[in-house]
Amino acid sequence: MSDSKFTTPVAQESLHSELSERSPVPNLGEKILAIRNSLRPGQQQMADWGSGPLAISAVPGAGKSTGMAAAAAIAIARQYERYAQSRPSSRRHLVVVTFTRSAAANIKAKIRKFLRDDLSLPQTGFFVYTLHGLALNIASRHSDLSGLQLENVTLITPTQSHRFIRTAVEQWIVNNPGIYLRLLEGHQFDGEETERLRRQSVLRTEVLPELANTVIHEAKSSGISPEKLREWSRQTTDEYTILSVAAGLYEQYQNLMRSRDFIDYDDMILAALRVLENDSARRIEQNQVFAVFEDEAQDSSPLQTQLLEILARDGGDEAGGRGQGVGGRERIITPHSPLPTPHSPLNLVRVGDPNQAINSTFTPADPIYFRHFCEECDRIERLATMDQAGRSTRIIIEAANFALKWINNQSLAKTNNGQQIPDNRQVPFRLQTIRPVETGDPQKNANPAPIGRGLELYTPRDIHHTVELLSQRVIELFGEDPTQNSAAILVRENRQGRWLSEALAPVCKEHNITLYDVGERDRRSHVPQEILALLQFCDRPHSPDYLKAALEALVQRQLIPTQDLNALASLPEEFLYPGPLAAPQAETVQKAARLCRNLLRARLELPLYQLISFLALTLNYDQAELATADKLAERVNQQIAGNSSMGGMLSALSEIVSSERFEPVETEDSEERYTRRGQLTIITMHKAKGLDWDYVFLPFLHENLIPGRFWVPPQSQFLGDFTLSEVARAQIRAALHGESTIPDVTQAWEQAKHLKISEEYRLLYVAMTRAKRLVWMSAAQNAPFTWSKPDNLQEQAPCPVFPALKRQFPECVVNLAVMAK
């Protein structure tokens, strides 16, 4: 295949004819050409890839996954042709990497369909992974090099309340009393004992754990050691030596993890990179792969990017992909390294949209790396743009384009204390306009006709008026046949979703509209919590608190009727084992008591390792919940091996519930679950990425949430007008991005603010572009200051882009006075 930017249609057709003449599959060239011709121009550029690096910058709704699946199937077909007759044993495979398990399942199904239905080829020659799944696969095959013995290690996803983080903080305090005292003094400390105790509590339970959690993820995901953080700290002048403090916390955490045989997700990537440092292992891995395709590339972290680049290089190149060391040596990834030269071929296709990068303020991902990859590919004429999108009606596209340009202009108009943010982080968005598709586009119903005005802008009196207007519009839209349409309400916080769910439930029930609150009903995090509640009751059945928690779990699962649980739990013995003189129990109470006694009997009769599985069956879990419970049982039994006891099991479960993000097992397509027709889905803006609905509602668009406030919690203001964690994050990224100097505290805090504001605006852009036929937007005049207290209403300013949209699209502003008449 030619290495020119893209093969011309004439050359492409000639090549396909040549393939057909010698192909064991009749007319394969024609079939490949048919797939290619069914794609849009941007998708065709991806399908024409033959070798080398290629960046695809795709707007929302452009058909990224379909284009990537088609391009992958065509690349597999060409590889099949190349080796089918002469060297079948030498045939390499394609590696496709994406961000989530559901996305991986989706693209795998599409590739298989192209191979089976369109190309009549075996559904082989490729693997689809998440980034961490790929890393684990490599590390597991070479456990001697990776140092990852899966049977001996425990994978965790710690939060800042995890005992390893807390213990690291306590050990650092013991080892660094002088620095700790400087933090304790902060500003304006008069030595008063009560204030000293308060500050100690804040530092130990909030400030230092947050700093540790943030820096550990930022540093590990970039291959940065504690020593490198200390070196960077010496380039700063802040009074607390924040990066040095962070380095000490990071070092203590790493020591704890190693001593207990625990790993986190960053350790998976590091383990895979240790394998690829070995010349022999690297060639083995590279020689099995002819190319790597990456989806959602804007969400990659630096080490993930390097892993893919090493794997995508030609294994025949002795220097191909050799990185710097992981273990005591340094591995620093910057976005400024040029792409490999022709002597180091890189068969890597990266597809993404930096304008949909919405994870960089709470994960180590940063869109600057994909932006730079696009710039480098553009320099060598290997950048393709997918800017035609058929998802949304034209007015929604116009509104999204306007919002993007308006936000960029506002960002450029502001300065960062007189200094512009450096490099290409000056603006939140890459200037890329969404275009409607052309006439004759292959997508059915591309750029569909709008419903009503297509864009509707409301300014209700308050949040209760918002619900009234939203309910009225939902009833109108679902109308005669609700099974024909899908709709979603996108919220910024789960607390908003819970409040809306309660407010809309009566209306939806009355009009037979299915209401699906993702935040409440779709999370599998309830599995560890419910299992813990039942086990705590089994361990101490006479505790009123534990009995009530167990009864609440049983009521929640609809295994016993709703009743006065306080009355039952107040006298546990009388409830569980009523004596002959006790008043007769009601039937509902008897049912609850029988079930609780069955749990206690199981505790006596079953071995400890079977208890979690038994409780999962008792709770009548569905397939996904049972799989999650099995995963939980395996994790707990592994953690308490050698010290198996009920106390050990409860301790392990309590830690998982309180201080980890336990990953559930998904057994069905989440996209299908969230976008069912006839269903009104309540979902966060973050979780809505990658999905779409006919109608999308965006209520509560207020400035205090989008772009939000960047504030210092009152309890930690004694340290200054900044938070240590955000300053450290900004300083680390500045060093990684190759800036000439590491910013001081004030500059770092401003850069952190800019990062958050940019990401919140990108989140709004993602939310708007989920809609196909109607996007409904509102900003009430009165709303809660915080959604933890939704009844505390006060005047709230709208998100700044909302009034701009009203001025730009006056025909889309809904006159509420006219509606009231």
PDB file of N, CA and C in Angstrom, residues 323-352:
ATOM      1  N   GLY A 323      11.789   2.359  25.101  1.00  0.00           N
ATOM      2  CA  GLY A 323      11.557   3.537  25.924  1.00  0.00           C
ATOM      3  C   GLY A 323      12.587   3.639  27.020  1.00  0.00           C
ATOM      4  N   GLN A 324      12.469   4.687  27.786  1.00  0.00           N
ATOM      5  CA  GLN A 324      13.321   4.812  28.946  1.00  0.00           C
ATOM      6  C   GLN A 324      12.759   3.966  30.072  1.00  0.00           C
ATOM      7  N   GLY A 325      13.572   3.696  31.068  1.00  0.00           N
ATOM      8  CA  GLY A 325      13.207   2.752  32.108  1.00  0.00           C
ATOM      9  C   GLY A 325      12.029   3.169  32.953  1.00  0.00           C
ATOM     10  N   VAL A 326      11.414   2.147  33.561  1.00  0.00           N
ATOM     11  CA  VAL A 326      10.286   2.400  34.441  1.00  0.00           C
ATOM     12  C   VAL A 326      10.689   2.348  35.889  1.00  0.00           C
ATOM     13  N   GLY A 327      11.395   1.343  36.280  1.00  0.00           N
ATOM     14  CA  GLY A 327      11.765   1.132  37.680  1.00  0.00           C
ATOM     15  C   GLY A 327      12.700   2.182  38.155  1.00  0.00           C
ATOM     16  N   GLY A 328      13.657   2.475  38.616  1.00  0.00           N
ATOM     17  CA  GLY A 328      14.418   3.550  39.137  1.00  0.00           C
ATOM     18  C   GLY A 328      14.807   4.539  38.102  1.00  0.00           C
ATOM     19  N   ARG A 329      14.613   4.207  36.813  1.00  0.00           N
ATOM     20  CA  ARG A 329      14.934   5.166  35.749  1.00  0.00           C
ATOM     21  C   ARG A 329      13.689   5.974  35.406  1.00  0.00           C
ATOM     22  N   GLU A 330      13.926   7.061  34.669  1.00  0.00           N
ATOM     23  CA  GLU A 330      12.833   7.991  34.437  1.00  0.00           C
ATOM     24  C   GLU A 330      12.198   7.794  33.071  1.00  0.00           C
ATOM     25  N   ARG A 331      10.879   7.955  33.036  1.00  0.00           N
ATOM     26  CA  ARG A 331      10.155   7.905  31.766  1.00  0.00           C
ATOM     27  C   ARG A 331       9.225   9.108  31.754  1.00  0.00           C
ATOM     28  N   ILE A 332       9.603  10.131  31.028  1.00  0.00           N
ATOM     29  CA  ILE A 332       8.799  11.342  30.972  1.00  0.00           C
ATOM     30  C   ILE A 332       8.279  11.530  29.558  1.00  0.00           C
ATOM     31  N   ILE A 333       6.967  11.649  29.452  1.00  0.00           N
ATOM     32  CA  ILE A 333       6.330  11.807  28.148  1.00  0.00           C
ATOM     33  C   ILE A 333       5.961  13.270  27.976  1.00  0.00           C
ATOM     34  N   THR A 334       6.347  13.866  26.877  1.00  0.00           N
ATOM     35  CA  THR A 334       5.934  15.240  26.595  1.00  0.00           C
ATOM     36  C   THR A 334       5.173  15.251  25.275  1.00  0.00           C
ATOM     37  N   PRO A 335       4.336  16.265  25.070  1.00  0.00           N
ATOM     38  CA  PRO A 335       3.599  16.344  23.807  1.00  0.00           C
ATOM     39  C   PRO A 335       4.400  16.974  22.686  1.00  0.00           C
ATOM     40  N   HIS A 336       5.691  17.171  22.893  1.00  0.00           N
ATOM     41  CA  HIS A 336       6.476  17.903  21.899  1.00  0.00           C
ATOM     42  C   HIS A 336       7.460  17.026  21.138  1.00  0.00           C
ATOM     43  N   SER A 337       7.465  15.727  21.415  1.00  0.00           N
ATOM     44  CA  SER A 337       8.375  14.850  20.675  1.00  0.00           C
ATOM     45  C   SER A 337       7.846  14.640  19.269  1.00  0.00           C
ATOM     46  N   PRO A 338       8.701  14.738  18.241  1.00  0.00           N
ATOM     47  CA  PRO A 338       8.222  14.519  16.877  1.00  0.00           C
ATOM     48  C   PRO A 338       7.829  13.074  16.650  1.00  0.00           C
ATOM     49  N   LEU A 339       7.013  12.855  15.642  1.00  0.00           N
ATOM     50  CA  LEU A 339       6.628  11.494  15.280  1.00  0.00           C
ATOM     51  C   LEU A 339       7.848  10.727  14.775  1.00  0.00           C
ATOM     52  N   PRO A 340       7.815   9.402  14.874  1.00  0.00           N
ATOM     53  CA  PRO A 340       8.961   8.605  14.419  1.00  0.00           C
ATOM     54  C   PRO A 340       9.313   8.885  12.968  1.00  0.00           C
ATOM     55  N   THR A 341      10.571   8.742  12.661  1.00  0.00           N
ATOM     56  CA  THR A 341      11.056   8.931  11.298  1.00  0.00           C
ATOM     57  C   THR A 341      10.702   7.711  10.459  1.00  0.00           C
ATOM     58  N   PRO A 342      10.875   7.756   9.121  1.00  0.00           N
ATOM     59  CA  PRO A 342      10.622   6.592   8.286  1.00  0.00           C
ATOM     60  C   PRO A 342      11.416   5.373   8.706  1.00  0.00           C
ATOM     61  N   HIS A 343      12.554   5.561   9.428  1.00  0.00           N
ATOM     62  CA  HIS A 343      13.340   4.418   9.878  1.00  0.00           C
ATOM     63  C   HIS A 343      12.728   3.756  11.104  1.00  0.00           C
ATOM     64  N   SER A 344      11.712   4.389  11.675  1.00  0.00           N
ATOM     65  CA  SER A 344      11.003   3.813  12.821  1.00  0.00           C
ATOM     66  C   SER A 344       9.511   3.858  12.520  1.00  0.00           C
ATOM     67  N   PRO A 345       9.032   2.992  11.595  1.00  0.00           N
ATOM     68  CA  PRO A 345       7.653   3.086  11.120  1.00  0.00           C
ATOM     69  C   PRO A 345       6.650   2.932  12.253  1.00  0.00           C
ATOM     70  N   LEU A 346       5.629   3.760  12.210  1.00  0.00           N
ATOM     71  CA  LEU A 346       4.599   3.780  13.236  1.00  0.00           C
ATOM     72  C   LEU A 346       3.246   3.573  12.566  1.00  0.00           C
ATOM     73  N   ASN A 347       2.689   2.385  12.687  1.00  0.00           N
ATOM     74  CA  ASN A 347       1.388   2.088  12.081  1.00  0.00           C
ATOM     75  C   ASN A 347       0.294   2.314  13.126  1.00  0.00           C
ATOM     76  N   LEU A 348      -0.016   3.573  13.319  1.00  0.00           N
ATOM     77  CA  LEU A 348      -0.930   3.974  14.387  1.00  0.00           C
ATOM     78  C   LEU A 348      -1.977   4.933  13.839  1.00  0.00           C
ATOM     79  N   VAL A 349      -3.235   4.559  13.987  1.00  0.00           N
ATOM     80  CA  VAL A 349      -4.351   5.425  13.610  1.00  0.00           C
ATOM     81  C   VAL A 349      -5.053   5.847  14.897  1.00  0.00           C
ATOM     82  N   ARG A 350      -5.091   7.148  15.149  1.00  0.00           N
ATOM     83  CA  ARG A 350      -5.717   7.664  16.370  1.00  0.00           C
ATOM     84  C   ARG A 350      -6.907   8.535  15.981  1.00  0.00           C
ATOM     85  N   VAL A 351      -8.059   8.192  16.536  1.00  0.00           N
ATOM     86  CA  VAL A 351      -9.305   8.893  16.227  1.00  0.00           C
ATOM     87  C   VAL A 351      -9.823   9.529  17.510  1.00  0.00           C
ATOM     88  N   GLY A 352     -10.171  10.787  17.448  1.00  0.00           N
ATOM     89  CA  GLY A 352     -10.693  11.430  18.645  1.00  0.00           C
ATOM     90  C   GLY A 352     -11.222  12.811  18.344  1.00  0.00           C
TER      91      GLY A 352
END
